PDB file of C-alpha atoms in Angstrom:
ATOM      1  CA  UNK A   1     -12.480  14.702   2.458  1.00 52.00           C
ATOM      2  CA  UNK A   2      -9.804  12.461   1.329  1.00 72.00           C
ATOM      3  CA  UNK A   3      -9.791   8.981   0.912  1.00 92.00           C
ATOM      4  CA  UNK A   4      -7.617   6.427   1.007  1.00 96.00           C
ATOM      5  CA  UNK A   5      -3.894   7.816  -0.734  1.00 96.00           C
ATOM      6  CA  UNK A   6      -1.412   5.772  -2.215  1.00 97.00           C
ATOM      7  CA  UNK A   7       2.133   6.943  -3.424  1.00 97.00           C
ATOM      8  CA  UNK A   8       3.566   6.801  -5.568  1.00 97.00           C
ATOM      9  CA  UNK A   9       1.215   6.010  -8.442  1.00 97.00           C
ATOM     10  CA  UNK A  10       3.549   4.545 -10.744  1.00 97.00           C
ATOM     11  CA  UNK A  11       7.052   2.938  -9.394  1.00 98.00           C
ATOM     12  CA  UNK A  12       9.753   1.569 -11.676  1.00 98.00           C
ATOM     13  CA  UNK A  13      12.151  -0.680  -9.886  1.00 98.00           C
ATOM     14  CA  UNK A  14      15.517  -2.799 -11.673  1.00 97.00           C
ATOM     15  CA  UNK A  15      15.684  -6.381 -10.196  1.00 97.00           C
ATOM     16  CA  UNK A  16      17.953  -6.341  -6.859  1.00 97.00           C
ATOM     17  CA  UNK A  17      16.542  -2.421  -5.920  1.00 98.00           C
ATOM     18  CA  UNK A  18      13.995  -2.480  -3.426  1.00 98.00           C
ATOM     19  CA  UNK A  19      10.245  -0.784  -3.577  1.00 98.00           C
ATOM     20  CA  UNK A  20       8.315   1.187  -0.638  1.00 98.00           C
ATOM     21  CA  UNK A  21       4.745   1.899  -1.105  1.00 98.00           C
ATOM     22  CA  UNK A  22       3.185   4.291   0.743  1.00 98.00           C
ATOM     23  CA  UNK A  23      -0.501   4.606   1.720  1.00 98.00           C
ATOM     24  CA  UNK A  24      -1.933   6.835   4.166  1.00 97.00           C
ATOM     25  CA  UNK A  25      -5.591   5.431   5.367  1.00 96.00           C
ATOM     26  CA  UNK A  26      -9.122   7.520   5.321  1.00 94.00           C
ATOM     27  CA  UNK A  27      -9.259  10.034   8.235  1.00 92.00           C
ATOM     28  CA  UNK A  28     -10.167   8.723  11.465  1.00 89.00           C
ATOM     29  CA  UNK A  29      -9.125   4.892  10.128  1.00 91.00           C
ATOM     30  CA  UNK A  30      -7.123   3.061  11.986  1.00 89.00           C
ATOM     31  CA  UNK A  31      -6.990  -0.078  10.147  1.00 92.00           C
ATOM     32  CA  UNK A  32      -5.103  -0.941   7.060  1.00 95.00           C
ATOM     33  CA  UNK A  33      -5.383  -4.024   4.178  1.00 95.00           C
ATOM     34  CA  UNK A  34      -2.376  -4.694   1.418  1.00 98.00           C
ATOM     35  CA  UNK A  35      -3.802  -6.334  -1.880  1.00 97.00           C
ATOM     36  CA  UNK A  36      -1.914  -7.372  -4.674  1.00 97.00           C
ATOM     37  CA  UNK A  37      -3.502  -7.569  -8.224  1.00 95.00           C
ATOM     38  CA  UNK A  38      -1.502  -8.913 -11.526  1.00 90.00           C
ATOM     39  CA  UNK A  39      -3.539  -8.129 -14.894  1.00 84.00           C
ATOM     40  CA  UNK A  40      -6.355  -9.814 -15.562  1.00 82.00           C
ATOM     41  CA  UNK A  41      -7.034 -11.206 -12.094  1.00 85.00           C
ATOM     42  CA  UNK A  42      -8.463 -10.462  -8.875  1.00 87.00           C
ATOM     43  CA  UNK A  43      -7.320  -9.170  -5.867  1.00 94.00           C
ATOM     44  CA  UNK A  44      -4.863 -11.589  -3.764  1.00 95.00           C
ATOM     45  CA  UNK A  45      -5.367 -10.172  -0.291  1.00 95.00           C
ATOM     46  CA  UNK A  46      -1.567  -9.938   1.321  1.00 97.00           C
ATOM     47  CA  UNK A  47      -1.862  -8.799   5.004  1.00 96.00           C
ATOM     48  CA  UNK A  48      -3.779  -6.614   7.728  1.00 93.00           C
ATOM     49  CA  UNK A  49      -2.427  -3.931  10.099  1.00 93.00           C
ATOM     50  CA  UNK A  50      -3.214  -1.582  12.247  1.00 91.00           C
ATOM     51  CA  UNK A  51      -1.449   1.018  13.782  1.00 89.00           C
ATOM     52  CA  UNK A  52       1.785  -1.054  15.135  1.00 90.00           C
ATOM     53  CA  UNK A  53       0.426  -4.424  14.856  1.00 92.00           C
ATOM     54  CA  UNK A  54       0.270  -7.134  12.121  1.00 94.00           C
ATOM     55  CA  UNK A  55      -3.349  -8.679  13.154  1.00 90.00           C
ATOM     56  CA  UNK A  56      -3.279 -11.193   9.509  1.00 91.00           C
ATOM     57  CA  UNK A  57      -0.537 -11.422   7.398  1.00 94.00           C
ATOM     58  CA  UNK A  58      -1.288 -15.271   5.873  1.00 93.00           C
ATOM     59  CA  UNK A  59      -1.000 -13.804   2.175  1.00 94.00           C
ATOM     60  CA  UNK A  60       2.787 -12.493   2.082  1.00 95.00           C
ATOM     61  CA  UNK A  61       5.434 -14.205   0.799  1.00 94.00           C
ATOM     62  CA  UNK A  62       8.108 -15.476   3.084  1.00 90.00           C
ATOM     63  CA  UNK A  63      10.574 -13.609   2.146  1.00 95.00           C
ATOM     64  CA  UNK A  64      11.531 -10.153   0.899  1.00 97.00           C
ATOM     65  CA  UNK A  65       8.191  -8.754   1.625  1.00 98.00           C
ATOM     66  CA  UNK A  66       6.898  -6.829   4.891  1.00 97.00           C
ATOM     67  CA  UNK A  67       4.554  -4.198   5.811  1.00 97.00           C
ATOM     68  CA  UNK A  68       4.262  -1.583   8.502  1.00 96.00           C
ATOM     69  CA  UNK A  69       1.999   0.885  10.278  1.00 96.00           C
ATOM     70  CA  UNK A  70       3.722   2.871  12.705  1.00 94.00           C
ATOM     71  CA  UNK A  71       2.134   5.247  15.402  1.00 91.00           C
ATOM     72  CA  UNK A  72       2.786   8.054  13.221  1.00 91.00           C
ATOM     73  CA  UNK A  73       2.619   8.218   9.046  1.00 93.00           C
ATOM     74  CA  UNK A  74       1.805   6.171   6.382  1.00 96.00           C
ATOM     75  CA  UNK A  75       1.120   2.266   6.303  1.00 97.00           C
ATOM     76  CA  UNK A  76       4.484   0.965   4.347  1.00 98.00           C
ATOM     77  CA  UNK A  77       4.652  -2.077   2.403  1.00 98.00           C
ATOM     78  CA  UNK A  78       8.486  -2.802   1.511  1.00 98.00           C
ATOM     79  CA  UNK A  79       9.570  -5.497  -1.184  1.00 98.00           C
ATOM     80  CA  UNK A  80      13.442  -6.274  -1.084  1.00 98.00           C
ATOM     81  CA  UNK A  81      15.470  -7.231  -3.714  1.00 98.00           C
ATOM     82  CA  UNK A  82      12.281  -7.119  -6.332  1.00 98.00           C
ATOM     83  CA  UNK A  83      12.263  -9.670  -9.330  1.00 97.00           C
ATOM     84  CA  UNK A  84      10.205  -9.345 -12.696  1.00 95.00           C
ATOM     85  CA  UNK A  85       7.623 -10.991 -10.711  1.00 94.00           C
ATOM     86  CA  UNK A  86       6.662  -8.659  -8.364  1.00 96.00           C
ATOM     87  CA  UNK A  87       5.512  -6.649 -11.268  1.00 96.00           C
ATOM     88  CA  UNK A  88       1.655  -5.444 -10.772  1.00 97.00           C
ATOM     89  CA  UNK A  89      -0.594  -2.882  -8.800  1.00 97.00           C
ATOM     90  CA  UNK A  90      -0.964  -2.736  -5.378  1.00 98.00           C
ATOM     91  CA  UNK A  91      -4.222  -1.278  -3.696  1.00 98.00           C
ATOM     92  CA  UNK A  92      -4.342  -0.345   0.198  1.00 97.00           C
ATOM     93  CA  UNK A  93      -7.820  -0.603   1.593  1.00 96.00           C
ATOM     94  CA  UNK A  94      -8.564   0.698   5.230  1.00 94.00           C
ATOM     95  CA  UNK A  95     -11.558   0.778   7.378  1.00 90.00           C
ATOM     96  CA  UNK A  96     -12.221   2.030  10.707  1.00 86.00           C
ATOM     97  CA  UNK A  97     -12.355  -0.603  12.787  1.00 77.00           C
ATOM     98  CA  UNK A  98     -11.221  -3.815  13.736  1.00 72.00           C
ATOM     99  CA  UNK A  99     -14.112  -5.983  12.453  1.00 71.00           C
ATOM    100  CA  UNK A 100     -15.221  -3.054   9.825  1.00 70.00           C
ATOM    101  CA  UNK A 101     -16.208  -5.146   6.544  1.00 78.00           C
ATOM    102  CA  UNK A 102     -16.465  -2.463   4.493  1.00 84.00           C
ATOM    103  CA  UNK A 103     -13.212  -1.944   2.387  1.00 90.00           C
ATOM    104  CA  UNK A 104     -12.050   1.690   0.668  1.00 93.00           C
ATOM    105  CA  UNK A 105      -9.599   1.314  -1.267  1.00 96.00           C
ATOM    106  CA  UNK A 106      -6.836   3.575  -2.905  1.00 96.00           C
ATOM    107  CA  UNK A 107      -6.001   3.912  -6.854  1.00 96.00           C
ATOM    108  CA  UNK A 108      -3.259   1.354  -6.132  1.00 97.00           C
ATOM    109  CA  UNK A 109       0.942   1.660  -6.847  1.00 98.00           C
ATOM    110  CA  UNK A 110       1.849   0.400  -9.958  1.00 97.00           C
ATOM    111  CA  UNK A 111       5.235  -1.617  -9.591  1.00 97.00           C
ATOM    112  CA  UNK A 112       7.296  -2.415 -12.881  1.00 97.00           C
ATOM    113  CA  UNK A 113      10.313  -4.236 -12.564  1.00 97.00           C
ATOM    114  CA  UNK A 114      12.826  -3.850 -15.393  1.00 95.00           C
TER     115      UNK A 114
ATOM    116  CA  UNK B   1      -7.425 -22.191  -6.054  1.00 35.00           C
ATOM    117  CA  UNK B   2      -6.343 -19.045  -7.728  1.00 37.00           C
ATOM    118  CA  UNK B   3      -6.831 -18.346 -11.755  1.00 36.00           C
ATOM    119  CA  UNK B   4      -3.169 -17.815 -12.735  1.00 38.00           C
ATOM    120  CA  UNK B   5      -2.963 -16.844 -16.184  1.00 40.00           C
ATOM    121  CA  UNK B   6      -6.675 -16.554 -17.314  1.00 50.00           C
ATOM    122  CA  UNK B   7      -8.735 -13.824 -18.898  1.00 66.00           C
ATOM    123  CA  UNK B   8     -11.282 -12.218 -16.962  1.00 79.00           C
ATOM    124  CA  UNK B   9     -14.808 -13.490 -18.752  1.00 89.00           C
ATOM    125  CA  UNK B  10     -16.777 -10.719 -20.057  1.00 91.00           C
ATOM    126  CA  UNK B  11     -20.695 -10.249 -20.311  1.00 94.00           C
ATOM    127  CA  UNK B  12     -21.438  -7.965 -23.073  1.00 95.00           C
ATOM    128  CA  UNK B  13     -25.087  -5.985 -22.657  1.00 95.00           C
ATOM    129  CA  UNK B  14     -27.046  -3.824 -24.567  1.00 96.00           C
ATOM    130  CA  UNK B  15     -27.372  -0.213 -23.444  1.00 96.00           C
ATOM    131  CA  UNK B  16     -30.729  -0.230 -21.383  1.00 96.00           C
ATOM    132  CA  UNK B  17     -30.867  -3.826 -21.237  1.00 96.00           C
ATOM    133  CA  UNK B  18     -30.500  -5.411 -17.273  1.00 96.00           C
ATOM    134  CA  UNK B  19     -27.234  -7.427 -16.746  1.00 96.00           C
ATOM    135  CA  UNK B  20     -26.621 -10.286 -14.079  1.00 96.00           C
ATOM    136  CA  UNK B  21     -23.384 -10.878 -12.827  1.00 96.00           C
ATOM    137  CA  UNK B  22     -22.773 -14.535 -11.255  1.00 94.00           C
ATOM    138  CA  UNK B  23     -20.211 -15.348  -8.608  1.00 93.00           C
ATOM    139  CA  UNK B  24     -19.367 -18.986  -6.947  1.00 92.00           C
ATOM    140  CA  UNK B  25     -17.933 -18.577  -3.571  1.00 89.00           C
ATOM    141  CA  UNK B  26     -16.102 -21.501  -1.880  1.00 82.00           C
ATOM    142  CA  UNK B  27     -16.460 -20.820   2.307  1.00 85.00           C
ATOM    143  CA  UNK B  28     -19.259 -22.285   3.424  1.00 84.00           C
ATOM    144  CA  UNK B  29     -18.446 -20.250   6.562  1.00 84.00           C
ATOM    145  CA  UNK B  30     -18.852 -16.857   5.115  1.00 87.00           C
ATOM    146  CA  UNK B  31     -21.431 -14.507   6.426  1.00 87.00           C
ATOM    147  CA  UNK B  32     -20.648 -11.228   5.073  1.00 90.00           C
ATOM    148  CA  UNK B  33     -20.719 -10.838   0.750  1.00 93.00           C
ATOM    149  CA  UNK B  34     -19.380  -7.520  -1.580  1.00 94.00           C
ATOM    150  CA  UNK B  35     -19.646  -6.785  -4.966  1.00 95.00           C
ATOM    151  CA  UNK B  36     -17.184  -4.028  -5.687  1.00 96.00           C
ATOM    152  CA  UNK B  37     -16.936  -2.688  -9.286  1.00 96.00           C
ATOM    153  CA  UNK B  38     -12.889  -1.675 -10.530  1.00 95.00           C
ATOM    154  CA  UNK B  39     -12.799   0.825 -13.421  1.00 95.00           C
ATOM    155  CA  UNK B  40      -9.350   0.676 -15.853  1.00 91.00           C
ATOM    156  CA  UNK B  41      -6.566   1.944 -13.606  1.00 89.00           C
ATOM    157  CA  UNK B  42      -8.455   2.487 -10.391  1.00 92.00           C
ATOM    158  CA  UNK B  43      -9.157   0.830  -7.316  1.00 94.00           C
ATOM    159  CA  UNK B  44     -12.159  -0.957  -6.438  1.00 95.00           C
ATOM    160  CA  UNK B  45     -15.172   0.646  -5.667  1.00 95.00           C
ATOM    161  CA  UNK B  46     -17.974  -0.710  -3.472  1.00 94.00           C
ATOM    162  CA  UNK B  47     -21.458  -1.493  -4.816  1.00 95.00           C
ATOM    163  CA  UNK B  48     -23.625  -3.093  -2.715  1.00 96.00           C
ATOM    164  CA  UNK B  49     -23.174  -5.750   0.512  1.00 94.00           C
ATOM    165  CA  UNK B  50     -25.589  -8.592   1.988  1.00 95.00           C
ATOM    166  CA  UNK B  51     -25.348 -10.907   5.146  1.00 92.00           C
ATOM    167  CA  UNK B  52     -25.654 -14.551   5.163  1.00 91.00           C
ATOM    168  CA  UNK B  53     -28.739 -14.277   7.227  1.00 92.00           C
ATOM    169  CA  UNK B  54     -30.622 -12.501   4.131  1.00 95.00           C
ATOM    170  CA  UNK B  55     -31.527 -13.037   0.502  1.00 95.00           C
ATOM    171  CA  UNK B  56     -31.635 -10.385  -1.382  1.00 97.00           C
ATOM    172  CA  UNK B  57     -30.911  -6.681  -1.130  1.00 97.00           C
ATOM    173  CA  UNK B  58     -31.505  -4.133  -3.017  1.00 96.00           C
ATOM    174  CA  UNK B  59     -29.485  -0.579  -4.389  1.00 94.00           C
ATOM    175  CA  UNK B  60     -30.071   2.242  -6.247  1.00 92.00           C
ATOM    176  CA  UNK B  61     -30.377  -0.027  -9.845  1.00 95.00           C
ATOM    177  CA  UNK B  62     -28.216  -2.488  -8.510  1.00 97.00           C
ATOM    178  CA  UNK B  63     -29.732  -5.714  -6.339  1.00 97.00           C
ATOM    179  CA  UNK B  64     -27.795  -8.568  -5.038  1.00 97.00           C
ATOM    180  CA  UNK B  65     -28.967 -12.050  -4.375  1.00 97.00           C
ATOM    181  CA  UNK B  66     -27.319 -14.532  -2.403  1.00 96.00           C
ATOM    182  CA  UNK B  67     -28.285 -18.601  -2.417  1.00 94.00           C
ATOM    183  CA  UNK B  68     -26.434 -20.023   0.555  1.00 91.00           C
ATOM    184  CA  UNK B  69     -27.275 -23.404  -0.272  1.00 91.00           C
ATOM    185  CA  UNK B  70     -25.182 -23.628  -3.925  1.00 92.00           C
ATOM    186  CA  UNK B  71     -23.143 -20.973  -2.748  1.00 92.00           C
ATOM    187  CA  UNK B  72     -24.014 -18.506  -5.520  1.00 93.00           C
ATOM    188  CA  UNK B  73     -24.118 -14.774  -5.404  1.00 94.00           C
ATOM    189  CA  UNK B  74     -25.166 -12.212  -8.137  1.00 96.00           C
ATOM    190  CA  UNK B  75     -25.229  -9.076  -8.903  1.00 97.00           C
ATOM    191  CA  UNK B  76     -27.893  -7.213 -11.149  1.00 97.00           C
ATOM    192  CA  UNK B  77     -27.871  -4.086 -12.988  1.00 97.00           C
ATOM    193  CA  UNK B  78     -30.982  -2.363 -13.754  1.00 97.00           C
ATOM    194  CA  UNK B  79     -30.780  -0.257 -17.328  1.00 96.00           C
ATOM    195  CA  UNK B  80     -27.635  -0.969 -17.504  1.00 96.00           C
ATOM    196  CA  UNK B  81     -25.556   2.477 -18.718  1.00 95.00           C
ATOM    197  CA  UNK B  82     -22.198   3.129 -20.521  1.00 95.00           C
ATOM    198  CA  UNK B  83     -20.801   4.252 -17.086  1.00 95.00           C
ATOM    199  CA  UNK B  84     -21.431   0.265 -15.692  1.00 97.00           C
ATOM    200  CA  UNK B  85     -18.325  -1.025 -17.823  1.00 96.00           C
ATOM    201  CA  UNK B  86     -15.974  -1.692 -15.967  1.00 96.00           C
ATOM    202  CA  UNK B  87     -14.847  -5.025 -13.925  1.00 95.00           C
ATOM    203  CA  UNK B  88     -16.932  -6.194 -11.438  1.00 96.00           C
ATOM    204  CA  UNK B  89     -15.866  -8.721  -8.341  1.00 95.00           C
ATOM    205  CA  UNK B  90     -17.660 -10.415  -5.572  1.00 94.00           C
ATOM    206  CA  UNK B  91     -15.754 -11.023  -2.433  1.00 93.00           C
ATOM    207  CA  UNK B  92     -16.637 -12.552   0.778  1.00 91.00           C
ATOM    208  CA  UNK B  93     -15.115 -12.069   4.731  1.00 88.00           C
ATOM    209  CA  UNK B  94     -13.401 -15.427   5.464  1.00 84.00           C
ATOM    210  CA  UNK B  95     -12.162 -14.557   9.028  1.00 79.00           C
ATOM    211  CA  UNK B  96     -13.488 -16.385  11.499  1.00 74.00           C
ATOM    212  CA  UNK B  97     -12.689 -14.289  14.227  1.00 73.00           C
ATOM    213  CA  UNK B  98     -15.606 -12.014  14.617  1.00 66.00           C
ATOM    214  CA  UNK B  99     -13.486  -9.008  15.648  1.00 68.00           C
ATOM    215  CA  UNK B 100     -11.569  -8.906  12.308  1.00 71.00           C
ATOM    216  CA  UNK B 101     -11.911  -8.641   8.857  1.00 79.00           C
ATOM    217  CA  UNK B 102     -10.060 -10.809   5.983  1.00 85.00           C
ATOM    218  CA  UNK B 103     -12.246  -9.797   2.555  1.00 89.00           C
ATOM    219  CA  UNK B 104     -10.877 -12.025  -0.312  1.00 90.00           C
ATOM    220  CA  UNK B 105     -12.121 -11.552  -3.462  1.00 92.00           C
ATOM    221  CA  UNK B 106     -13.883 -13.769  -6.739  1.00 89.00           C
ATOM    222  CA  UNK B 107     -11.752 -13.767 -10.158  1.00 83.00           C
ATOM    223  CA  UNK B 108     -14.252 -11.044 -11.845  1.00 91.00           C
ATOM    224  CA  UNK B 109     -16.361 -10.317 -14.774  1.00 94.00           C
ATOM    225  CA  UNK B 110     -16.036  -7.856 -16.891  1.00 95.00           C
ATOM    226  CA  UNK B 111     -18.980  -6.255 -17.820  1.00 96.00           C
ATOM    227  CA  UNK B 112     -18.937  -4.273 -21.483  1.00 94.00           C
ATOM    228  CA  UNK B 113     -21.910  -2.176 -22.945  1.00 94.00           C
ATOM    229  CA  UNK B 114     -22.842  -2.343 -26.954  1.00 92.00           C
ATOM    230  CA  UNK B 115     -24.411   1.281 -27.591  1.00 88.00           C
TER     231      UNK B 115
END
């Protein structure tokens, strides 16, 4: 009974290199929520898929940043080019359906940019 | 607006004692309310959820209450025990199309227990 799964846990990245975190929703979920949290804060919601389609995706940056959730495999969320900024954890959320309110979340990627 | 930069405020309780955990929202809109509680290095875990169309609901030792018309939500912990530390954060569903979901969440509280 697994929940949601996030890889890799910890992710060290040198400015210019580019990060892919993986996370692979609850069984039977087809839905899929990107937060980003820096220390001390709450969570900044980022964007909403579901399986090959972005439904909300008002909270990533412009550039460099973009998420996936193909047919097949994990949701992706792909930073380009990271900067000392990007540094912090990112949690994946899913939920069944469209409309579901009721978040679970994964144990998050931590990115560190050197 | 978001808190850039600022420490999360922290309630400190006595072991046994309740706690009460406050939380402005801002979308008058909202309908839907969370409190999810985030231990050190893992993601957050949900607590306890309440409509707009209700008051109060109560948990297993935890009951939220929810005043629409200051736009106030709380979150209290019966007994509260060492395993309750952690950081606690209300968030709300701001989407106002009724077939999605867009949960944004409060700055937090963290919530520390004196033995």
């Amino acid at each position: 009974n697994a929940g949601v799964m996030q890889n890799p846990r910890h992710l060290v990245r040198r400015r210019g290199q580019e990060a892919r975190l993986r996370c692979s929703p609850m069984k039977g979920h087809s839905h899929v929520y990107w937060y980003r949290q820096l220390p001390e804060e709450g969570l900044k919601f980022m964007v909403y898929l579901q399986k090959e389609n972005i439904i909300d995706e008002s909270g990533m940056p412009k550039e460099r940043f973009s998420a996936e959730f193909p047919k097949e495999g994990p949701s992706i969320l792909r930073i380009q080019q990271v900067v000392r900024g990007d540094s912090a954890a990112y949690f994946c959320a899913s939920s069944r359906n469209r409309g579901d309110e009721k978040l679970f979340f994964g144990s998050g990627t931590q990115l560190s940019v050197l | 607006g978001e808190s850039v930069g600022l420490h999360l405020p922290t309630l400190s309780v006595q072991e046994g004692d309740n706690s009460i955990i406050n939380c402005a929202y801002s979308n008058s809109a909202s309908d839907y309310f969370i409190w999810y509680k985030q231990e050190s290095g893992k993601g957050p875990q949900f607590i306890i959820d309440i409509r707009s169309n209700m008051d109060k609901r109560q948990g297993q030792r935890v009951t939220v209450l929810l005043n629409k018309t200051v736009k106030h939500l709380s979150l209290q912990i019966a007994a509260t025990q060492p395993g309750d530390s952690a950081v606690y954060f209300c968030a709300e569903n701001v989407s106002k199309d009724s077939s999605a979901s867009k949960i944004i969440f409060g700055s937090g509280t963290r919530l520390s227990i004196r033995p």
